[in-house]
Short mmCIF file of C-alpha atoms in Angstrom, two decimals:
data_model
loop_
_atom_site.label_atom_id
_atom_site.label_comp_id
_atom_site.label_asym_id
_atom_site.label_seq_id
_atom_site.Cartn_x
_atom_site.Cartn_y
_atom_site.Cartn_z
CA UNK H 1 -7.13 -11.11 16.27
CA UNK H 2 -5.00 -12.53 13.50
CA UNK H 3 -1.76 -10.61 12.81
CA UNK H 4 -1.98 -8.42 9.76
CA UNK H 5 0.32 -8.86 6.73
CA UNK H 6 3.43 -6.70 6.85
CA UNK H 7 5.04 -4.46 4.26
CA UNK H 8 8.58 -3.68 5.38
CA UNK H 9 11.23 -1.13 4.45
CA UNK H 10 14.79 -0.81 5.77
CA UNK H 11 16.34 2.65 5.83
CA UNK H 12 19.93 3.62 6.67
CA UNK H 13 20.28 7.21 7.83
CA UNK H 14 24.04 7.16 7.21
CA UNK H 15 23.34 6.96 3.49
CA UNK H 16 22.70 10.21 1.58
CA UNK H 17 19.24 11.32 0.59
CA UNK H 18 18.80 10.38 -3.06
CA UNK H 19 16.01 10.25 -5.65
CA UNK H 20 16.28 6.44 -5.38
CA UNK H 21 15.32 6.59 -1.70
CA UNK H 22 12.39 8.88 -2.44
CA UNK H 23 11.19 6.41 -5.09
CA UNK H 24 11.59 3.45 -2.71
CA UNK H 25 9.38 5.05 -0.07
CA UNK H 26 6.91 6.10 -2.76
CA UNK H 27 6.81 2.54 -4.11
CA UNK H 28 6.06 1.24 -0.62
CA UNK H 29 3.17 3.68 -0.38
CA UNK H 30 1.93 2.55 -3.82
CA UNK H 31 1.95 -1.13 -2.85
CA UNK H 32 0.19 -0.41 0.42
CA UNK H 33 -2.53 1.74 -1.12
CA UNK H 34 -3.15 -0.69 -3.99
CA UNK H 35 -3.43 -3.78 -1.82
CA UNK H 36 -6.72 -4.95 -0.37
CA UNK H 37 -7.14 -6.07 3.21
CA UNK H 38 -5.50 -4.40 6.19
CA UNK H 39 -1.72 -4.54 5.90
CA UNK H 40 0.68 -3.01 8.42
CA UNK H 41 3.76 -1.09 7.28
CA UNK H 42 6.97 -1.66 9.26
CA UNK H 43 9.93 0.68 8.74
CA UNK H 44 13.28 -0.41 10.21
CA UNK H 45 15.73 2.46 10.64
CA UNK H 46 19.29 2.91 11.82
CA UNK H 47 22.28 5.09 11.03
CA UNK H 48 23.02 8.80 11.18
CA UNK H 49 24.79 11.00 8.62
CA UNK H 50 28.26 12.45 9.02
CA UNK H 51 28.92 16.18 9.11
CA UNK H 52 28.56 17.78 5.69
CA UNK H 53 25.92 15.28 4.61
CA UNK H 54 23.64 18.03 3.26
CA UNK H 55 26.22 19.55 0.89
CA UNK H 56 25.01 17.48 -2.06
CA UNK H 57 21.32 18.21 -1.49
CA UNK H 58 19.08 20.69 -3.25
CA UNK H 59 15.74 22.05 -2.16
CA UNK H 60 13.82 20.20 -4.88
CA UNK H 61 15.03 16.82 -3.63
CA UNK H 62 14.33 17.77 -0.02
CA UNK H 63 10.82 18.87 -1.02
CA UNK H 64 10.16 15.52 -2.72
CA UNK H 65 11.44 13.70 0.37
CA UNK H 66 9.23 15.67 2.74
CA UNK H 67 6.21 15.04 0.51
CA UNK H 68 6.77 11.29 0.37
CA UNK H 69 7.25 11.22 4.16
CA UNK H 70 3.94 13.03 4.56
CA UNK H 71 2.39 10.41 2.32
CA UNK H 72 3.87 7.67 4.51
CA UNK H 73 2.53 9.44 7.58
CA UNK H 74 -1.00 9.53 6.15
CA UNK H 75 -1.22 6.00 4.70
CA UNK H 76 -4.59 4.26 5.12
CA UNK H 77 -2.93 1.57 7.26
CA UNK H 78 -1.24 1.29 10.62
CA UNK H 79 2.50 2.04 10.53
CA UNK H 80 5.23 1.02 12.97
CA UNK H 81 8.87 2.11 12.96
CA UNK H 82 11.72 0.30 14.70
CA UNK H 83 14.99 2.10 15.49
CA UNK H 84 18.32 0.76 16.67
CA UNK H 85 21.68 2.39 17.29
CA UNK H 86 22.28 5.97 16.24
CA UNK H 87 19.30 7.22 14.25
CA UNK H 88 19.43 10.53 12.40
CA UNK H 89 18.81 12.18 9.05
CA UNK H 90 16.40 10.28 6.83
CA UNK H 91 16.20 7.46 9.41
CA UNK H 92 14.99 9.79 12.15
CA UNK H 93 12.55 11.54 9.82
CA UNK H 94 10.94 8.27 8.71
CA UNK H 95 10.87 7.01 12.30
CA UNK H 96 8.92 10.04 13.50
CA UNK H 97 6.34 9.67 10.72
CA UNK H 98 5.07 6.31 12.04
CA UNK H 99 1.99 5.68 14.19
CA UNK H 100 3.91 3.49 16.65
CA UNK H 101 7.63 4.00 17.34
CA UNK H 102 9.72 1.23 18.90
CA UNK H 103 13.37 1.55 19.89
CA UNK H 104 16.10 -0.86 20.92
CA UNK H 105 17.82 0.09 24.19
CA UNK H 106 20.94 1.32 22.37
CA UNK H 107 18.99 3.80 20.24
CA UNK H 108 20.01 7.44 20.13
CA UNK H 109 17.94 9.98 18.18
CA UNK H 110 20.15 12.58 16.52
CA UNK H 111 19.34 15.75 14.63
CA UNK H 112 22.27 16.03 12.20
CA UNK H 113 24.35 19.18 12.33
CA UNK H 114 27.06 20.84 10.31
CA UNK H 115 29.33 23.81 10.91
CA UNK H 116 26.42 26.23 11.24
CA UNK H 117 23.52 24.51 13.02
CA UNK H 118 21.24 21.48 13.13
CA UNK H 119 19.30 20.44 10.04
CA UNK H 120 16.01 22.43 9.89
CA UNK H 121 13.86 19.67 8.37
CA UNK H 122 10.44 18.49 9.52
CA UNK H 123 11.91 16.09 12.07
CA UNK H 124 12.18 19.11 14.35
CA UNK H 125 8.53 19.94 13.78
CA UNK H 126 7.43 16.39 14.61
CA UNK H 127 9.64 16.26 17.70
CA UNK H 128 8.06 19.46 19.04
CA UNK H 129 4.56 18.14 18.34
CA UNK H 130 5.38 14.95 20.24
CA UNK H 131 7.48 16.22 23.14
CA UNK H 132 6.90 19.97 23.42
CA UNK H 133 9.34 22.82 22.97
CA UNK H 134 10.90 22.93 26.44
CA UNK H 135 11.73 19.24 26.66
CA UNK H 136 13.30 18.94 23.22
CA UNK H 137 15.01 22.35 23.02
CA UNK H 138 18.64 21.18 23.41
CA UNK H 139 18.22 18.47 20.79
CA UNK H 140 16.72 20.89 18.27
CA UNK H 141 19.08 23.81 18.83
CA UNK H 142 22.35 22.04 19.60
CA UNK H 143 21.97 18.47 18.35
CA UNK H 144 22.16 16.84 21.77
CA UNK H 145 21.42 13.10 21.37
CA UNK H 146 18.15 11.80 22.82
CA UNK H 147 18.73 8.41 24.44
CA UNK H 148 16.09 5.68 24.15
CA UNK H 149 14.96 5.94 27.77
CA UNK H 150 14.60 9.72 27.51
CA UNK H 151 12.71 9.40 24.23
CA UNK H 152 10.31 7.00 25.94
CA UNK H 153 9.74 9.45 28.81
CA UNK H 154 9.14 12.27 26.32
CA UNK H 155 6.56 10.26 24.36
CA UNK H 156 8.70 10.27 21.22
CA UNK H 157 9.14 6.50 21.55
CA UNK H 158 6.24 4.23 22.50
CA UNK H 159 8.29 1.23 23.61
CA UNK H 160 11.91 0.34 24.35
CA UNK H 161 12.58 -3.36 23.92
CA UNK H 162 15.27 -5.94 23.23
CA UNK H 163 12.80 -7.75 20.96
CA UNK H 164 11.60 -5.28 18.29
CA UNK H 165 10.18 -8.11 16.17
CA UNK H 166 7.76 -8.99 18.96
CA UNK H 167 6.76 -5.33 19.23
CA UNK H 168 6.00 -5.22 15.51
CA UNK H 169 3.90 -8.38 15.83
CA UNK H 170 2.01 -6.81 18.72
CA UNK H 171 1.16 -3.78 16.60
CA UNK H 172 0.03 -6.09 13.80
CA UNK H 173 -2.29 -7.91 16.21
CA UNK H 174 -3.52 -4.63 17.67
CA UNK H 175 -4.51 -3.44 14.20
CA UNK H 176 -6.18 -6.76 13.37
CA UNK H 177 -9.59 -6.30 11.76
CA UNK H 178 -9.41 -2.52 11.67
CA UNK H 179 -10.09 -0.65 8.46
CA UNK H 180 -7.01 1.16 7.24
CA UNK H 181 -9.10 3.95 5.78
CA UNK H 182 -10.87 4.46 9.09
CA UNK H 183 -7.55 4.42 10.95
CA UNK H 184 -6.35 7.19 8.63
CA UNK H 185 -9.45 9.27 9.42
CA UNK H 186 -8.93 8.83 13.18
CA UNK H 187 -5.27 9.75 12.75
CA UNK H 188 -6.16 12.98 10.97
CA UNK H 189 -8.70 13.87 13.67
CA UNK H 190 -5.96 13.27 16.21
CA UNK H 191 -3.51 15.53 14.36
CA UNK H 192 -6.10 18.28 14.00
CA UNK H 193 -7.04 18.13 17.69
CA UNK H 194 -3.69 19.69 18.64
CA UNK H 195 -4.37 22.91 16.74
CA UNK H 196 -8.13 23.12 16.10
CA UNK H 197 -10.70 24.65 18.43
CA UNK H 198 -13.69 22.63 19.61
CA UNK H 199 -16.30 24.30 17.39
CA UNK H 200 -14.13 23.92 14.29
CA UNK H 201 -13.33 20.30 15.11
CA UNK H 202 -16.92 19.32 15.84
CA UNK H 203 -18.00 19.15 12.21
CA UNK H 204 -15.17 16.80 11.22
CA UNK H 205 -15.86 14.51 14.18
CA UNK H 206 -19.59 14.42 13.46
CA UNK H 207 -18.88 13.60 9.82
CA UNK H 208 -16.68 10.71 10.94
CA UNK H 209 -19.40 9.52 13.32
CA UNK H 210 -21.96 9.65 10.51
CA UNK H 211 -19.61 7.67 8.26
CA UNK H 212 -19.15 5.02 10.96
CA UNK H 213 -22.90 4.73 11.54
CA UNK H 214 -23.62 4.38 7.83
CA UNK H 215 -21.13 1.54 7.54
CA UNK H 216 -22.86 -0.45 10.26
CA UNK H 217 -21.24 -2.92 12.66
CA UNK H 218 -18.18 -4.92 11.64
CA UNK H 219 -18.40 -8.68 11.10
CA UNK H 220 -17.49 -9.59 14.70
CA UNK H 221 -19.86 -7.03 16.21
CA UNK H 222 -22.70 -8.17 13.97
CA UNK H 223 -22.12 -11.80 14.93
CA UNK H 224 -22.11 -11.17 18.69
#
């Protein structure tokens, strides 16, 4: 398969959460949704905030950030995130929202903390969904760093590599020829499978099967 075109975003978790950052992620989502074809979104993240980073925040800004992250997580394209070094705050949250998560060997995932506790944002929710409560408990409650190798063993990271660019290219090739809209449907079915009973899930899966059958075979299948 031919590699798919990339839309890229760099995000520094040591920088404060601002309306400008929310707009930048939203603009990336706009470009991706408006473009034809089958692009891949690559998010490069690094950096973790210092203590007291949340003092300038308000709940309205945090709400907007969580909403735009959810939009990133549900884009009708494949998404890959690449982490290096310490990765916390907005960097960690964006990293966990990707379909495929790649880390450099020196990566440490950090839930930021202040004088009272760790930050209670949706990064904790995503970590529990990926790794389970027991295996991520110390990171969530006490802010213990999760090293790259541990994150790989927990399923939080898909690959640890010295060559993240090659990993991004591999994801681009893997997604070659796939419909972004169909990928988004499969992703949602996957999310729902963790919390939905069989009988309730059956209707959604049958609807997706019917949609696939109505579309007919793709170009390569039809030509074979």
